């Protein structure tokens, strides 16, 4: 199955089209008891014994050249205004590309952070996949495991078609 990766170059024209104007490089210094994919809890644990405040924003991943994903992420805003990621990284990186966005706070449901998925190409298969990814994100926020299982099955059924489109845009 195809996997998302951290883009080596961000599509700044596309980001601007979805109202993301600034992206910062943020260093990672994971807390000792931090858990991958639990950024909000990691930041809250850090703030129990350190100064700063939570800063919400987006980090990015990409599926080839066809799908772009914004994952909500929490980092620490230090008293001097600089940002620090305290979550252990999923990939072998020492810094992240981060776009601060305070509006994410209103999108959190059931203590889960949102995801936004966009098609980078005009293709029916990709558009259908993006709709499924978006629906899966909504069901994750709602905690609807049955719907998530159904969506994963639908994504699996379309995987061969998606691979064909993916390879077309290599």
mmCIF file of C-alpha atoms in Angstrom:
data_model
loop_
_atom_site.group_PDB
_atom_site.id
_atom_site.type_symbol
_atom_site.label_atom_id
_atom_site.label_comp_id
_atom_site.label_asym_id
_atom_site.label_seq_id
_atom_site.Cartn_x
_atom_site.Cartn_y
_atom_site.Cartn_z
ATOM 1 C CA UNK A 1 0.000 0.000 0.000
ATOM 2 C CA UNK A 2 1.105 3.552 -0.633
ATOM 3 C CA UNK A 3 2.417 5.554 2.307
ATOM 4 C CA UNK A 4 2.540 9.221 3.113
ATOM 5 C CA UNK A 5 5.979 10.795 3.432
ATOM 6 C CA UNK A 6 7.307 14.098 4.676
ATOM 7 C CA UNK A 7 7.724 16.282 1.592
ATOM 8 C CA UNK A 8 11.299 17.325 0.878
ATOM 9 C CA UNK A 9 9.965 20.520 -0.693
ATOM 10 C CA UNK A 10 6.742 22.131 0.392
ATOM 11 C CA UNK A 11 4.320 23.258 -2.329
ATOM 12 C CA UNK A 12 4.205 26.884 -1.173
ATOM 13 C CA UNK A 13 1.877 27.935 -4.006
ATOM 14 C CA UNK A 14 -0.618 25.311 -2.921
ATOM 15 C CA UNK A 15 -0.202 26.213 0.753
ATOM 16 C CA UNK A 16 -0.918 29.848 -0.042
ATOM 17 C CA UNK A 17 -4.075 28.770 -1.905
ATOM 18 C CA UNK A 18 -5.377 27.218 1.346
ATOM 19 C CA UNK A 19 -4.422 30.307 3.410
ATOM 20 C CA UNK A 20 -1.177 29.035 4.927
ATOM 21 C CA UNK A 21 1.160 31.981 4.658
ATOM 22 C CA UNK A 22 4.057 31.047 6.929
ATOM 23 C CA UNK A 23 5.860 27.819 7.733
ATOM 24 C CA UNK A 24 8.561 27.626 10.386
ATOM 25 C CA UNK A 25 11.308 25.088 10.982
ATOM 26 C CA UNK A 26 10.834 23.851 14.561
ATOM 27 C CA UNK A 27 13.488 21.823 16.338
ATOM 28 C CA UNK A 28 12.589 18.592 18.106
ATOM 29 C CA UNK A 29 13.653 17.864 21.675
ATOM 30 C CA UNK A 30 11.392 15.008 22.753
ATOM 31 C CA UNK A 31 10.475 14.669 26.403
ATOM 32 C CA UNK A 32 11.774 11.477 28.024
ATOM 33 C CA UNK A 33 8.347 9.897 28.550
ATOM 34 C CA UNK A 34 6.861 11.300 25.332
ATOM 35 C CA UNK A 35 4.790 9.145 23.018
ATOM 36 C CA UNK A 36 4.751 9.324 19.225
ATOM 37 C CA UNK A 37 1.468 10.668 17.825
ATOM 38 C CA UNK A 38 0.458 12.129 21.228
ATOM 39 C CA UNK A 39 1.709 15.677 20.713
ATOM 40 C CA UNK A 40 -1.034 17.407 22.699
ATOM 41 C CA UNK A 41 -0.452 15.223 25.776
ATOM 42 C CA UNK A 42 3.332 15.525 25.388
ATOM 43 C CA UNK A 43 3.096 19.330 25.370
ATOM 44 C CA UNK A 44 0.802 19.323 28.404
ATOM 45 C CA UNK A 45 3.262 17.059 30.267
ATOM 46 C CA UNK A 46 6.151 19.358 29.334
ATOM 47 C CA UNK A 47 4.242 22.409 30.569
ATOM 48 C CA UNK A 48 3.635 20.801 33.987
ATOM 49 C CA UNK A 49 7.279 21.515 34.882
ATOM 50 C CA UNK A 50 8.430 24.079 32.300
ATOM 51 C CA UNK A 51 7.437 27.550 31.223
ATOM 52 C CA UNK A 52 5.660 28.204 27.947
ATOM 53 C CA UNK A 53 2.287 27.631 26.384
ATOM 54 C CA UNK A 54 0.727 25.354 23.817
ATOM 55 C CA UNK A 55 0.883 26.372 20.168
ATOM 56 C CA UNK A 56 -1.315 24.536 17.686
ATOM 57 C CA UNK A 57 -0.588 24.339 13.994
ATOM 58 C CA UNK A 58 -0.113 22.039 11.029
ATOM 59 C CA UNK A 59 2.596 19.632 9.938
ATOM 60 C CA UNK A 60 2.607 18.154 6.460
ATOM 61 C CA UNK A 61 2.755 14.813 4.691
ATOM 62 C CA UNK A 62 2.313 13.878 1.079
ATOM 63 C CA UNK A 63 1.281 10.850 -0.948
ATOM 64 C CA UNK A 64 3.552 11.069 -3.965
ATOM 65 C CA UNK A 65 2.573 14.085 -6.012
ATOM 66 C CA UNK A 66 -1.161 13.426 -5.760
ATOM 67 C CA UNK A 67 -2.367 13.990 -2.173
ATOM 68 C CA UNK A 68 -1.318 16.518 0.472
ATOM 69 C CA UNK A 69 -2.230 16.120 4.141
ATOM 70 C CA UNK A 70 -2.224 18.659 6.946
ATOM 71 C CA UNK A 71 -1.993 17.025 10.365
ATOM 72 C CA UNK A 72 -2.830 19.201 13.348
ATOM 73 C CA UNK A 73 0.101 19.256 15.753
ATOM 74 C CA UNK A 74 0.926 20.791 19.120
ATOM 75 C CA UNK A 75 4.277 22.300 20.057
ATOM 76 C CA UNK A 76 5.515 24.446 22.935
ATOM 77 C CA UNK A 77 5.716 28.206 22.543
ATOM 78 C CA UNK A 78 8.583 29.157 24.840
ATOM 79 C CA UNK A 79 8.569 32.426 26.836
ATOM 80 C CA UNK A 80 10.980 33.995 24.291
ATOM 81 C CA UNK A 81 8.451 33.288 21.496
ATOM 82 C CA UNK A 82 10.400 30.458 19.859
ATOM 83 C CA UNK A 83 8.772 27.099 19.205
ATOM 84 C CA UNK A 84 9.868 23.642 20.346
ATOM 85 C CA UNK A 85 8.465 20.237 19.416
ATOM 86 C CA UNK A 86 8.588 17.871 22.408
ATOM 87 C CA UNK A 87 7.050 14.829 20.689
ATOM 88 C CA UNK A 88 9.230 11.926 19.550
ATOM 89 C CA UNK A 89 9.253 11.985 15.731
ATOM 90 C CA UNK A 90 7.709 9.222 13.623
ATOM 91 C CA UNK A 91 10.507 9.610 11.075
ATOM 92 C CA UNK A 92 14.247 10.172 11.339
ATOM 93 C CA UNK A 93 14.125 13.984 11.556
ATOM 94 C CA UNK A 94 15.472 16.617 13.948
ATOM 95 C CA UNK A 95 13.050 19.379 12.953
ATOM 96 C CA UNK A 96 9.588 19.765 11.481
ATOM 97 C CA UNK A 97 7.905 22.186 9.126
ATOM 98 C CA UNK A 98 5.163 23.802 11.204
ATOM 99 C CA UNK A 99 2.475 26.325 10.295
ATOM 100 C CA UNK A 100 0.981 27.912 13.453
ATOM 101 C CA UNK A 101 -2.821 28.069 13.389
ATOM 102 C CA UNK A 102 -4.763 29.045 16.507
ATOM 103 C CA UNK A 103 -8.089 28.129 14.850
ATOM 104 C CA UNK A 104 -7.298 24.425 15.332
ATOM 105 C CA UNK A 105 -8.477 24.672 18.955
ATOM 106 C CA UNK A 106 -12.069 24.966 17.712
ATOM 107 C CA UNK A 107 -11.663 21.825 15.568
ATOM 108 C CA UNK A 108 -10.582 19.463 18.377
ATOM 109 C CA UNK A 109 -13.187 16.808 19.187
ATOM 110 C CA UNK A 110 -12.961 14.107 21.844
ATOM 111 C CA UNK A 111 -9.401 15.277 22.612
ATOM 112 C CA UNK A 112 -8.373 14.382 19.052
ATOM 113 C CA UNK A 113 -6.683 16.738 16.619
ATOM 114 C CA UNK A 114 -8.025 17.161 13.073
ATOM 115 C CA UNK A 115 -6.507 16.317 9.717
ATOM 116 C CA UNK A 116 -7.163 18.019 6.387
ATOM 117 C CA UNK A 117 -6.562 16.202 3.099
ATOM 118 C CA UNK A 118 -6.294 17.736 -0.373
ATOM 119 C CA UNK A 119 -5.966 16.398 -3.890
ATOM 120 C CA UNK A 120 -3.019 17.861 -5.782
ATOM 121 C CA UNK A 121 -4.271 16.581 -9.157
ATOM 122 C CA UNK A 122 -7.556 16.527 -11.011
ATOM 123 C CA UNK A 123 -8.378 12.834 -11.060
ATOM 124 C CA UNK A 124 -11.588 11.018 -10.082
ATOM 125 C CA UNK A 125 -9.762 8.206 -8.266
ATOM 126 C CA UNK A 126 -7.666 10.654 -6.256
ATOM 127 C CA UNK A 127 -10.694 12.820 -5.481
ATOM 128 C CA UNK A 128 -12.620 9.741 -4.274
ATOM 129 C CA UNK A 129 -9.646 8.700 -2.139
ATOM 130 C CA UNK A 130 -9.399 12.182 -0.604
ATOM 131 C CA UNK A 131 -13.113 12.053 0.231
ATOM 132 C CA UNK A 132 -12.586 8.722 1.989
ATOM 133 C CA UNK A 133 -9.531 10.042 3.847
ATOM 134 C CA UNK A 134 -11.522 13.113 4.953
ATOM 135 C CA UNK A 135 -14.445 10.968 6.081
ATOM 136 C CA UNK A 136 -12.061 8.671 7.954
ATOM 137 C CA UNK A 137 -10.646 11.707 9.769
ATOM 138 C CA UNK A 138 -14.149 12.852 10.749
ATOM 139 C CA UNK A 139 -15.042 9.373 12.017
ATOM 140 C CA UNK A 140 -11.763 9.236 14.000
ATOM 141 C CA UNK A 141 -12.672 12.535 15.681
ATOM 142 C CA UNK A 142 -16.092 11.081 16.519
ATOM 143 C CA UNK A 143 -14.642 7.749 17.678
ATOM 144 C CA UNK A 144 -16.773 5.795 15.184
ATOM 145 C CA UNK A 145 -14.712 2.597 14.838
ATOM 146 C CA UNK A 146 -17.302 0.783 12.734
ATOM 147 C CA UNK A 147 -17.330 3.545 10.133
ATOM 148 C CA UNK A 148 -13.514 3.645 10.135
ATOM 149 C CA UNK A 149 -13.366 -0.104 9.426
ATOM 150 C CA UNK A 150 -15.773 0.332 6.500
ATOM 151 C CA UNK A 151 -13.769 3.257 5.110
ATOM 152 C CA UNK A 152 -10.499 1.322 5.373
ATOM 153 C CA UNK A 153 -12.126 -1.507 3.410
ATOM 154 C CA UNK A 154 -13.259 0.946 0.716
ATOM 155 C CA UNK A 155 -9.762 2.448 0.505
ATOM 156 C CA UNK A 156 -8.282 -1.039 0.180
ATOM 157 C CA UNK A 157 -10.658 -1.843 -2.685
ATOM 158 C CA UNK A 158 -9.488 1.207 -4.611
ATOM 159 C CA UNK A 159 -5.775 0.725 -3.895
ATOM 160 C CA UNK A 160 -4.853 -0.712 -7.333
ATOM 161 C CA UNK A 161 -6.490 2.212 -9.124
ATOM 162 C CA UNK A 162 -4.778 4.678 -6.791
ATOM 163 C CA UNK A 163 -1.379 3.057 -7.416
ATOM 164 C CA UNK A 164 -1.887 3.487 -11.161
ATOM 165 C CA UNK A 165 -2.568 7.221 -10.702
ATOM 166 C CA UNK A 166 0.326 7.533 -8.222
ATOM 167 C CA UNK A 167 2.722 6.008 -10.760
ATOM 168 C CA UNK A 168 1.393 8.253 -13.520
ATOM 169 C CA UNK A 169 2.563 11.333 -11.582
ATOM 170 C CA UNK A 170 6.033 10.071 -10.571
#
